[in-house]
Short mmCIF file of C-alpha atoms (C1' of nucleotides) in Angstrom, two decimals:
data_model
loop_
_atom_site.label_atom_id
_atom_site.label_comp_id
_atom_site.label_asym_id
_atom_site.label_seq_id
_atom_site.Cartn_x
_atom_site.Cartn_y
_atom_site.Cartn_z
CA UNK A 1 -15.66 13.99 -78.77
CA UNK A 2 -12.80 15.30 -76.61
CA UNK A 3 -11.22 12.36 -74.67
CA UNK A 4 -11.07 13.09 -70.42
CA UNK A 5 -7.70 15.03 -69.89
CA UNK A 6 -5.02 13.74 -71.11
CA UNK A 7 -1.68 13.98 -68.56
CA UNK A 8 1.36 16.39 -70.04
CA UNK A 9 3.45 13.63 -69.71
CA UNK A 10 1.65 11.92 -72.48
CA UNK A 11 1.44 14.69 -74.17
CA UNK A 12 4.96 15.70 -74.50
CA UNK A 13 5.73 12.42 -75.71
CA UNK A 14 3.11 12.89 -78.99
CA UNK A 15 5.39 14.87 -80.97
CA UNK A 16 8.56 12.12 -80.51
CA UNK A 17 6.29 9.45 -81.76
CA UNK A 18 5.26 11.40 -84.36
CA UNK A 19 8.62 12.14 -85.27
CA UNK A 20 9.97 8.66 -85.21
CA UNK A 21 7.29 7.58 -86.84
CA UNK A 22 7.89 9.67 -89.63
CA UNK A 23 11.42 8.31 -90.41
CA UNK A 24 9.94 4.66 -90.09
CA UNK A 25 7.80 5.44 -92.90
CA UNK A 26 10.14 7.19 -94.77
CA UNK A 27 12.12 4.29 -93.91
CA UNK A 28 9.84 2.14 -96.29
CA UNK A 29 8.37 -0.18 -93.28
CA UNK A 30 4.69 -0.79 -93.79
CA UNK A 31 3.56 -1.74 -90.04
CA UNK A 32 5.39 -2.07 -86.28
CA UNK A 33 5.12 -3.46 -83.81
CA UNK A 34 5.19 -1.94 -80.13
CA UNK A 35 8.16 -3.97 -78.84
CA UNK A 36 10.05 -2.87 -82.37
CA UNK A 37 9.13 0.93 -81.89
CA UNK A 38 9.98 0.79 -78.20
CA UNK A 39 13.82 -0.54 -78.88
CA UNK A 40 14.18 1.71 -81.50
CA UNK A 41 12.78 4.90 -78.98
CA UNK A 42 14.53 3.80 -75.40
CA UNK A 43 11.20 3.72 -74.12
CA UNK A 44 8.91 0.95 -72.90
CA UNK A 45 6.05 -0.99 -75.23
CA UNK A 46 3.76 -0.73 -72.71
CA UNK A 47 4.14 2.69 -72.13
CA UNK A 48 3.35 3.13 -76.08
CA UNK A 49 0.38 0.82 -75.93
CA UNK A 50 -0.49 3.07 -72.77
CA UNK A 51 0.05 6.78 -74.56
CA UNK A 52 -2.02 5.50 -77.59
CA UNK A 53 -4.43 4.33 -76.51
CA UNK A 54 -5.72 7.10 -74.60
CA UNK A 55 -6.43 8.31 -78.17
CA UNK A 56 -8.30 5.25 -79.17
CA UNK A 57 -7.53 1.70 -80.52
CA UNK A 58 -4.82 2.47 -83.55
CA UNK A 59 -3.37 -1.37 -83.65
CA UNK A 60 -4.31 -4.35 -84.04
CA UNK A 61 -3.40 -8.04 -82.37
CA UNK A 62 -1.07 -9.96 -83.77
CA UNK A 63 -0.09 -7.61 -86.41
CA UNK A 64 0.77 -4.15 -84.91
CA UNK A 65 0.52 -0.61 -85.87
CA UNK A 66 0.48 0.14 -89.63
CA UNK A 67 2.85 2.77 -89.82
CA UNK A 68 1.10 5.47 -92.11
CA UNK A 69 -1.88 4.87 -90.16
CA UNK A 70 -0.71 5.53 -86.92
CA UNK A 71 1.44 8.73 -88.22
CA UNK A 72 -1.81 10.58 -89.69
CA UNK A 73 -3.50 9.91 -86.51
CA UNK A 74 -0.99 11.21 -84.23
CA UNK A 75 -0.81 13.82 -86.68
CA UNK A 76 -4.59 14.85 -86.66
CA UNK A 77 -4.24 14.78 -82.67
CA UNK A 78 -1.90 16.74 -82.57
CA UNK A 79 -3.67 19.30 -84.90
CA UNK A 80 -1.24 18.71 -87.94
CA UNK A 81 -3.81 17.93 -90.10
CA UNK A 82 -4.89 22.11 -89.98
CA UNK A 83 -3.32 25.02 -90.53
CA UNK A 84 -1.89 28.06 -88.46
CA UNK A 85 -1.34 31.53 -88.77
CA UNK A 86 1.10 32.75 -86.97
CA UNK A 87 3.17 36.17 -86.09
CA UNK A 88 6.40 36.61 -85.21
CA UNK A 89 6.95 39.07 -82.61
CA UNK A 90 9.94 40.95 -82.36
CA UNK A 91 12.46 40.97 -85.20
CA UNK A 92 15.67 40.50 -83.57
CA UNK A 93 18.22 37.55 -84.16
CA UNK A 94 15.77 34.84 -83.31
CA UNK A 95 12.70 36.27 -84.37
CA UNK A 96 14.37 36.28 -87.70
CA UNK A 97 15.71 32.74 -87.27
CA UNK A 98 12.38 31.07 -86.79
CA UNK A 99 10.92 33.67 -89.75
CA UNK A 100 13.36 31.76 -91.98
CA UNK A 101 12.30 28.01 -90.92
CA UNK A 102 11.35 26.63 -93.70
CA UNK A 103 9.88 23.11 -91.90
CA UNK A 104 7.01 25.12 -90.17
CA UNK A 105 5.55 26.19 -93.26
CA UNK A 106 5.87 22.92 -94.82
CA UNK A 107 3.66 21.41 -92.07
CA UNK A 108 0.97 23.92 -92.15
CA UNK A 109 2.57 26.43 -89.41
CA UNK A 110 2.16 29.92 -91.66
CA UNK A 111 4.13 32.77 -90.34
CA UNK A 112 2.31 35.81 -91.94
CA UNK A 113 4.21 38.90 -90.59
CA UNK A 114 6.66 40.16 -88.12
CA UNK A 115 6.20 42.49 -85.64
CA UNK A 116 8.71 45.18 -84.26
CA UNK A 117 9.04 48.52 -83.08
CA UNK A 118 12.37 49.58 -84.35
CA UNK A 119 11.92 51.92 -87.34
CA UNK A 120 15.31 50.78 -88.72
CA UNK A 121 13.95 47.00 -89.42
CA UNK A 122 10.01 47.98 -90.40
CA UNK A 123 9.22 47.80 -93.71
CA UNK A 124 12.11 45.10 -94.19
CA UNK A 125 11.49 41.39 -95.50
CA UNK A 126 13.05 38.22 -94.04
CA UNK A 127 12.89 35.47 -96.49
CA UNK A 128 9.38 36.89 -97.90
CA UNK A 129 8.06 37.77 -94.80
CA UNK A 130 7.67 41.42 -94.27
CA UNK A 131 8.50 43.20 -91.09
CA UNK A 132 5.37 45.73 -89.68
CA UNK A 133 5.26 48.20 -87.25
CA UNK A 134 3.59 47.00 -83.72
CA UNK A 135 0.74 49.32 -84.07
CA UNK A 136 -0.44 47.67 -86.86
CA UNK A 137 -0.71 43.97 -84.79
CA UNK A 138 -4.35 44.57 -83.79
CA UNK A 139 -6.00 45.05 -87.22
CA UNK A 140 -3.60 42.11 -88.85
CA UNK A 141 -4.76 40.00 -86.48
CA UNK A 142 -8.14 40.11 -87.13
CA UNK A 143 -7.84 40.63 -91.05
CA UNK A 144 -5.30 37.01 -91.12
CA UNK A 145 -6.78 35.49 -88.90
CA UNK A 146 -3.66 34.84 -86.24
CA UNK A 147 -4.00 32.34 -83.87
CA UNK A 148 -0.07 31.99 -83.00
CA UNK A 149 1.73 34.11 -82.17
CA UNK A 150 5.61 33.94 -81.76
CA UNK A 151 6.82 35.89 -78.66
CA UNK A 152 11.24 36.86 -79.37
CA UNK A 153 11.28 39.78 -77.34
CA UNK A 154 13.39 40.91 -74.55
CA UNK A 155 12.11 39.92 -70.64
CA UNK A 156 11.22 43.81 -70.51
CA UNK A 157 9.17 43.47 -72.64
CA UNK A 158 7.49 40.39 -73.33
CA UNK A 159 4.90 40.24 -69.93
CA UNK A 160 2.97 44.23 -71.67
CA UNK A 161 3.35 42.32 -75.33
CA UNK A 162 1.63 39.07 -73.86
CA UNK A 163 -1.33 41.39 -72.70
CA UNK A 164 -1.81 43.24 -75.77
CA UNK A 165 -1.43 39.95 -77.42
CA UNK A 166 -4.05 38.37 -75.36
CA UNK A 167 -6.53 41.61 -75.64
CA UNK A 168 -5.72 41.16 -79.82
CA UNK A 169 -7.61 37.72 -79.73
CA UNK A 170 -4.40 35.55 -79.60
CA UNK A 171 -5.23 31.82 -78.73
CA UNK A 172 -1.83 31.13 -78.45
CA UNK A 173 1.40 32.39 -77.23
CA UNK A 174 5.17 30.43 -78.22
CA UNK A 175 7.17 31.93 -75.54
CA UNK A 176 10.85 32.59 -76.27
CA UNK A 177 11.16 35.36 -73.64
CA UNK A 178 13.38 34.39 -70.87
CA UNK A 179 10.38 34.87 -68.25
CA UNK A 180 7.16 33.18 -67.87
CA UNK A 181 3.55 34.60 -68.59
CA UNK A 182 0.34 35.34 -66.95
CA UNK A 183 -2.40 34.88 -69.25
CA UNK A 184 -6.25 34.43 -68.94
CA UNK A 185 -6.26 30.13 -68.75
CA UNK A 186 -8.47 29.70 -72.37
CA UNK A 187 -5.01 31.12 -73.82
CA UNK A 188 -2.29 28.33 -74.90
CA UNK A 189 1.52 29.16 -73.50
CA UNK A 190 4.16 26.81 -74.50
CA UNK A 191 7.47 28.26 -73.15
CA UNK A 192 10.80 27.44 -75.01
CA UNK A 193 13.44 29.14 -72.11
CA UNK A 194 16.45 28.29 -73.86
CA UNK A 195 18.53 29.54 -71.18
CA UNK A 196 17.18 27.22 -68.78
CA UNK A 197 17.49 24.26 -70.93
CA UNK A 198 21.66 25.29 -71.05
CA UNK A 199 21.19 25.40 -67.21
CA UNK A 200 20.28 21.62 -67.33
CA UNK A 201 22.60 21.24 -69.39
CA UNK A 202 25.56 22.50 -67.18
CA UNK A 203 23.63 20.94 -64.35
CA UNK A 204 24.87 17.90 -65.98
CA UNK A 205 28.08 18.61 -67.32
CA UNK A 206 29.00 19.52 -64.07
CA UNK A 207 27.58 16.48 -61.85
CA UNK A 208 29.24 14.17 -64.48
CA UNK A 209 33.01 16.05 -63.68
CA UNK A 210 32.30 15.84 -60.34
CA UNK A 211 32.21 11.93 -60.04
CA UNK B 1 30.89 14.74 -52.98
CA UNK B 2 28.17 14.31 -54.93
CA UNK B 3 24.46 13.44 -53.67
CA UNK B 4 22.97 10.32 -54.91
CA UNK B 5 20.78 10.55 -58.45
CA UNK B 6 18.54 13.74 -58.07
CA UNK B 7 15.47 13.27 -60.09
CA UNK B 8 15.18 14.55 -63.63
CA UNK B 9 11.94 16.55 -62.44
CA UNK B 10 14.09 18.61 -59.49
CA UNK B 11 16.59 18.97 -61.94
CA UNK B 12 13.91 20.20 -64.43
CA UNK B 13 12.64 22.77 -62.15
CA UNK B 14 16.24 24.30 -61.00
CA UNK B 15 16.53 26.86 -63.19
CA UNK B 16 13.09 28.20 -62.61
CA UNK B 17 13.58 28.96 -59.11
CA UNK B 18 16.82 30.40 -60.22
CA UNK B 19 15.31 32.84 -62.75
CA UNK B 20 12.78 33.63 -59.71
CA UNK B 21 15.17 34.07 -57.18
CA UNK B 22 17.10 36.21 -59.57
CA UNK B 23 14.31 38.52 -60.23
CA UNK B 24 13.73 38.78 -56.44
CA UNK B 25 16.97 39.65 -55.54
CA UNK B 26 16.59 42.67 -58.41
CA UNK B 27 13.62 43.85 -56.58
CA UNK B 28 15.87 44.19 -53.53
CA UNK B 29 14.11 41.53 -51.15
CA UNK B 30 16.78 40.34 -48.71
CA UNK B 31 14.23 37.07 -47.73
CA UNK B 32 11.98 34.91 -48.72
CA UNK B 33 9.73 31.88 -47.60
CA UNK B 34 8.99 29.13 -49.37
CA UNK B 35 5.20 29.98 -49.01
CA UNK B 36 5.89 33.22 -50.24
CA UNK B 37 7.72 31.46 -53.49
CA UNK B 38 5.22 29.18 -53.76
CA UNK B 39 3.07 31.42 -54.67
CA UNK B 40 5.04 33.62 -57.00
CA UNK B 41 6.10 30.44 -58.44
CA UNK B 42 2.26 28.66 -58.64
CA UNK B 43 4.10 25.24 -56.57
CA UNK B 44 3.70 24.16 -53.66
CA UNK B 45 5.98 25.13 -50.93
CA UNK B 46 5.93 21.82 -50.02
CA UNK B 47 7.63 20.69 -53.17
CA UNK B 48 10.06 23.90 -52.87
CA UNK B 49 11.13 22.71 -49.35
CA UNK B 50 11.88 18.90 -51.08
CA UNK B 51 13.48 20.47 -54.00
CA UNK B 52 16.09 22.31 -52.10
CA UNK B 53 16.51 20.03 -49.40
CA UNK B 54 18.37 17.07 -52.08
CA UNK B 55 20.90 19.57 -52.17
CA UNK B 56 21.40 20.75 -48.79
CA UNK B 57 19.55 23.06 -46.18
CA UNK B 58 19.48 26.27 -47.13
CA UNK B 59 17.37 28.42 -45.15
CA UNK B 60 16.79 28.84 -41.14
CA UNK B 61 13.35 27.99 -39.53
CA UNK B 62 11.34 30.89 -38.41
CA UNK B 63 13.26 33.41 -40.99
CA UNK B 64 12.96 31.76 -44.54
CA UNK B 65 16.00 31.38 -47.27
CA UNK B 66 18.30 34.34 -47.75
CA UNK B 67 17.61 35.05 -51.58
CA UNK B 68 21.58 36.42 -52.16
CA UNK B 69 23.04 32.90 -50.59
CA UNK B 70 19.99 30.77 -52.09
CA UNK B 71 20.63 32.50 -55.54
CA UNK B 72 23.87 31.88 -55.63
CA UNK B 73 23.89 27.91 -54.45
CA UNK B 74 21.61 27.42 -56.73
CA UNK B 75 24.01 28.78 -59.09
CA UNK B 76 26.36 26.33 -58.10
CA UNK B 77 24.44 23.57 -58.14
CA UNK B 78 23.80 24.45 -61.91
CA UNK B 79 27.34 24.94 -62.45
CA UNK B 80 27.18 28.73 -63.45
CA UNK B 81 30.22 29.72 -61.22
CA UNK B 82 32.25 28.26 -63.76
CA UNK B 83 32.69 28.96 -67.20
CA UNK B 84 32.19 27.50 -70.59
CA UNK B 85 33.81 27.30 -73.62
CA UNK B 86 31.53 26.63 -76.58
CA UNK B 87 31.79 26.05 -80.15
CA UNK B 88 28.43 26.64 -82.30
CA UNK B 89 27.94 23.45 -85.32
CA UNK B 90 25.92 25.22 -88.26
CA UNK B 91 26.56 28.70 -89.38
CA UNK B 92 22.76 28.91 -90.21
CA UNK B 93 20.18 31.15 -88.89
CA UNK B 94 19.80 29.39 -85.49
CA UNK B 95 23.23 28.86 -84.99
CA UNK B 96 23.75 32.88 -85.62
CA UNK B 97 21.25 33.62 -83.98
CA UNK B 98 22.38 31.50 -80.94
CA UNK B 99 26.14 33.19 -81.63
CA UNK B 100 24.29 36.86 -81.15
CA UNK B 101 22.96 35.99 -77.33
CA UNK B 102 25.04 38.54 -75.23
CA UNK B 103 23.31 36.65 -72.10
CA UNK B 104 24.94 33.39 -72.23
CA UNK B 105 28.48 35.03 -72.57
CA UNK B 106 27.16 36.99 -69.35
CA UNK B 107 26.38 34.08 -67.34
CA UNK B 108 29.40 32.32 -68.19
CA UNK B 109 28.78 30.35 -71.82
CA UNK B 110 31.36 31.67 -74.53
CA UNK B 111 30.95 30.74 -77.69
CA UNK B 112 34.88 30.84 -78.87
CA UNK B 113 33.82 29.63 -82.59
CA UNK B 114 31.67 28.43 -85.17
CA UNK B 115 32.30 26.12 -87.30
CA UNK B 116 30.45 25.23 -91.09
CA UNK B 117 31.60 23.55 -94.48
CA UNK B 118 29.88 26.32 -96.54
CA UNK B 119 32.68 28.18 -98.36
CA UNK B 120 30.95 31.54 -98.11
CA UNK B 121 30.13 31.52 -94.47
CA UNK B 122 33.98 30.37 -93.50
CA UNK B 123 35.90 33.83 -92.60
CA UNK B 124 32.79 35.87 -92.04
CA UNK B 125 32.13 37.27 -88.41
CA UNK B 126 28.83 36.84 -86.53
CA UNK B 127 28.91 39.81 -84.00
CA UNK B 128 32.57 39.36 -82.68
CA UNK B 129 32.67 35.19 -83.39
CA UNK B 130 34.62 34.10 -86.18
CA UNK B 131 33.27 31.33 -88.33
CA UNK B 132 35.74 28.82 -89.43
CA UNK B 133 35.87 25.48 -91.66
CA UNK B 134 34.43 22.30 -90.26
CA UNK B 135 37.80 20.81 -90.75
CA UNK B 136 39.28 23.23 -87.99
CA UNK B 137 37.31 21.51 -85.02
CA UNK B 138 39.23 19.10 -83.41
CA UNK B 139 41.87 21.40 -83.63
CA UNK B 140 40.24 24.08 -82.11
CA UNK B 141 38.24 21.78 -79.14
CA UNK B 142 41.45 20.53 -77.93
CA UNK B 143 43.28 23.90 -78.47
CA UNK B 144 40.13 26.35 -76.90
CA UNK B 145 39.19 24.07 -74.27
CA UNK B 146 35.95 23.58 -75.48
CA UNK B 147 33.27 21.95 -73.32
CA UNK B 148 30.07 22.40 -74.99
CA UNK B 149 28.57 22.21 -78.83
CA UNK B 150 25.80 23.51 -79.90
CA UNK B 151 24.52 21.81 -82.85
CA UNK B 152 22.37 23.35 -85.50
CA UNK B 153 22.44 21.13 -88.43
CA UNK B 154 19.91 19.73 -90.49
CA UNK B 155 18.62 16.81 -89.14
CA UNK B 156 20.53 14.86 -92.05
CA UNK B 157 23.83 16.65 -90.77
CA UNK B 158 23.30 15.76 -86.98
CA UNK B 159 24.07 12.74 -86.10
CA UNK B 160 27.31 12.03 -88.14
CA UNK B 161 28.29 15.91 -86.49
CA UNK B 162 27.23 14.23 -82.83
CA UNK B 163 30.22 11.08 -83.66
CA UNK B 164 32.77 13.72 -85.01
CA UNK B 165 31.71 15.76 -81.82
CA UNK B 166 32.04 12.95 -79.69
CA UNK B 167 35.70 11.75 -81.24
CA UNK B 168 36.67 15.49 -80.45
CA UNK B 169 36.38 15.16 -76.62
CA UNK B 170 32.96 17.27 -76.42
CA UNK B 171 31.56 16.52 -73.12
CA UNK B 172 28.23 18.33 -73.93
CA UNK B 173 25.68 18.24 -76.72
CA UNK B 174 23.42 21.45 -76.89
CA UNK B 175 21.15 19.94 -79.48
CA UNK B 176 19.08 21.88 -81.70
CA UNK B 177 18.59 19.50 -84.71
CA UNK B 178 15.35 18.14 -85.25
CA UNK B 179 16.53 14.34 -84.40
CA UNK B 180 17.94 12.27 -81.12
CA UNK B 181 21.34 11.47 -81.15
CA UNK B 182 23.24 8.36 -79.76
CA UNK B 183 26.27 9.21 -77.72
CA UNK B 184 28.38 7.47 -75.19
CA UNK B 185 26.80 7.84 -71.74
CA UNK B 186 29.37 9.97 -70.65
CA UNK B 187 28.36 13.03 -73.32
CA UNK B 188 25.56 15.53 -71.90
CA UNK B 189 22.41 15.81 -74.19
CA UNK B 190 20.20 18.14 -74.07
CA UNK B 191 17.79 18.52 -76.85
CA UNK B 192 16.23 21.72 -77.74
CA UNK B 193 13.65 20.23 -80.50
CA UNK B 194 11.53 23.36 -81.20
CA UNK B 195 9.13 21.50 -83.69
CA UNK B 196 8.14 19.20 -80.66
CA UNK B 197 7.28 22.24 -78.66
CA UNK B 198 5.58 24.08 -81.34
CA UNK B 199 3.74 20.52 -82.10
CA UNK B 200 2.71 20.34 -77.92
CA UNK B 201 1.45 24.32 -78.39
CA UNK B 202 -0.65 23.04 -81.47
CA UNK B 203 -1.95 19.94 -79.59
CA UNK B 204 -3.18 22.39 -76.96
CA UNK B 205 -4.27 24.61 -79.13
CA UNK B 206 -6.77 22.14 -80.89
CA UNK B 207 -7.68 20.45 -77.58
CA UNK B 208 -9.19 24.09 -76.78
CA UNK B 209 -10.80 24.24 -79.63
CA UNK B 210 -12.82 21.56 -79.50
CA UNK B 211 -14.42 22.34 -76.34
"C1'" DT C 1 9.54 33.25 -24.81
"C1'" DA C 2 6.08 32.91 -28.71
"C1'" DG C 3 5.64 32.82 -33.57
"C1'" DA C 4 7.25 31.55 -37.82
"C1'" DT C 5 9.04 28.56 -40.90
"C1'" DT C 6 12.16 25.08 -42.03
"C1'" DG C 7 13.67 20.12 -42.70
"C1'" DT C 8 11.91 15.69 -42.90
"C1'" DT C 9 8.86 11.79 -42.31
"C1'" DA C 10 4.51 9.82 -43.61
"C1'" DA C 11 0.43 9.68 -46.69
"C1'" DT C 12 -1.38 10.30 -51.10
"C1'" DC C 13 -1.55 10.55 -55.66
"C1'" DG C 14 -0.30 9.66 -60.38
"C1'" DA C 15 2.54 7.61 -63.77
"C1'" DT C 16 5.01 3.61 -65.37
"C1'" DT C 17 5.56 -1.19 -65.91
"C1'" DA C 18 4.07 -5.92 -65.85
"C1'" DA C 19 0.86 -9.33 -66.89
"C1'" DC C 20 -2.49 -11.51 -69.43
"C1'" DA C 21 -6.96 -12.26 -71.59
"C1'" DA C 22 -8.89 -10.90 -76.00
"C1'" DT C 23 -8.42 -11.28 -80.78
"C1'" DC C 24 -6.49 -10.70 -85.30
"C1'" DT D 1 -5.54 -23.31 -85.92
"C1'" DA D 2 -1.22 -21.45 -83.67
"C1'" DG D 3 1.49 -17.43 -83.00
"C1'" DA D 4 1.82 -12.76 -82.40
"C1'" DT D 5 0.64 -8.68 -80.48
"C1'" DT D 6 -2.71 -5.58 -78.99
"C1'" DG D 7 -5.82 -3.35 -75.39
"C1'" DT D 8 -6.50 -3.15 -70.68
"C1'" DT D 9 -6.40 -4.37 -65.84
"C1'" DA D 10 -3.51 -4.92 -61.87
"C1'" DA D 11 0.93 -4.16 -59.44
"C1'" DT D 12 4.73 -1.33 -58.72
"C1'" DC D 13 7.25 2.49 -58.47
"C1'" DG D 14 8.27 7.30 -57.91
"C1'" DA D 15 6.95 11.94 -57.27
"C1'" DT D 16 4.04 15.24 -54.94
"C1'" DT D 17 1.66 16.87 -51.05
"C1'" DA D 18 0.49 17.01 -46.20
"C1'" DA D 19 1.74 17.08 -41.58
"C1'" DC D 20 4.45 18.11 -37.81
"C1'" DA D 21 8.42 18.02 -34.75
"C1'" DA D 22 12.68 20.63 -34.61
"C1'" DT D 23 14.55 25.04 -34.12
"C1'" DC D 24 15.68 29.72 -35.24
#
DNA sequence: TAGATTGTTAATCGATTAACAATC
DNA sequence: TAGATTGTTAATCGATTAACAATC
């Protein structure tokens, strides 16, 4: 059933049409064309004819996409259409940020605990998710069936969390920690690195001054 | 001065060898080879050698790059010899979050205020950073020197923020709202857009799963 | 000097864009 | 039917990798 590997490059563009395509249906508009989505997204209509239709046929000629349509399918594709447990590991400042996200539980991404060593913040609740001590990860788990989990610790720490994490039965890891990860390949990583997204960012502040 | 339009994907991977050389020069190595970061790295030190090369050359055939002077040009390059004044756009939980990160202060980025409309946040203080009213700002931009906001508004909030921002002489947009913003070419973007990443680790997820 | 490894040119590969026949 | 717009093939462009001469 699985199409033949998709490139990342497609695949990082998913979630933008997705999101774009939400606000054109909670615009009101019924159906779109490529050439109308691809003014509205800076991007080319071929290249959205290209991305979606390495997913199948979602248009048709002369008339377009319908709108709804084409949102529920990117949707299902990109696995929207389930839901996930997750865990939050590490209760700092932005484990406790993303605890308190409302929009991932509203699309089906369920944090069900926090995770944390510090006896100080165990036993606490953020929002109404409680934080438990580490030792308990391995049986919660397996009893919630956790297939995300949410790494906000530290660099020290993260690379021993991702192997417990990994031996626990995670299937997927949301990387926060300002390093990357070595995990066994059948395990998902999708690394935020904030700091190296500022780095860009000054990268282009300061080639802009420059000129 | 500056070298003619380095690609988005060099500029993408800059910070990585940074954070690599960074951690290299901890473990005390004095040099390194590009085949020997190439491997670290999982690149090809093919593609290390044209990476560094649009920006100068660096290291000395037969011997390698010295990781001190390679760290530190890369450094350069990504405009972290300087330092940056930032203001943070959303007293929320991300933007408080954000305000707690003693490593951007470290590296340079200090956040000198944050700014929200919500009477009860306005006087409070986030770790040593005072939050003031959203009425302050251009005030305050022009007054701190401020290069860089971080915005962490609702997606409703954002854009009408990124004009304000804009009219206030912000050269750089750290954006963390769930929506793209239209700026002059002149302001720096970078877009943060967590539910797109969590949607790409879901996407992956599934794929796996259907296997 | 001989060995190692860069800097750089050339070859390959993959992704984007253009074009157009198919078809609603 | 005529017009619009897709799905898809072909052409182009750009990025990655390979190869090797230059040189430390």
């Amino acid at each position: 059933m699985e199409e033949r590997q998709i490139s990342k490059a497609v695949i990082k563009r998913l979630p933008r049409y997705y999101r774009y395509l939400g606000e054109i249906l909670d615009s009101g508009m019924e159906r779109i064309s490529s050439g109308e989505l691809s003014s509205r997204m800076k991007v080319t209509a071929s290249q959205i004819r290209q991305d979606l239709n390495h997913f199948g046929g979602f248009g048709q000629q002369g008339y377009g996409y319908n709108v709804k349509y084409l949102h529920d399918e990117i949707g299902k594709i990109l696995g929207i259409d389930q839901s996930h447990n997750m865990v939050v590991i590490g209760g700092g400042n932005m484990g406790q940020a993303l605890s308190k996200y409302a929009s991932f539980e509203k699309n089906g991404f369920k944090i069900k605990g926090i995770f944390d060593v510090n006896p100080d913040l165990i036993g606490k609740k953020i929002g109404n998710i409680q934080i438990y001590p580490t030792s308990d990860l391995r049986e919660f788990v397996k009893r919630e069936k956790i297939e995300i989990a949410v790494l906000t610790l530290p660099k020290s720490a993260a690379s021993e969390m991702a192997d417990i994490l990994v031996s626990c039965g995670i299937k997927a890891i949301w990387n926060f920690a300002h390093t990357d990860l070595n995990v066994p390949k059948d395990v998902v990583v999708e690394n935020v690195h904030l700091f190296d997204s500022l780095l860009r960012l000054s990268y282009n502040l300061s080639s802009y001054e420059k000129e």
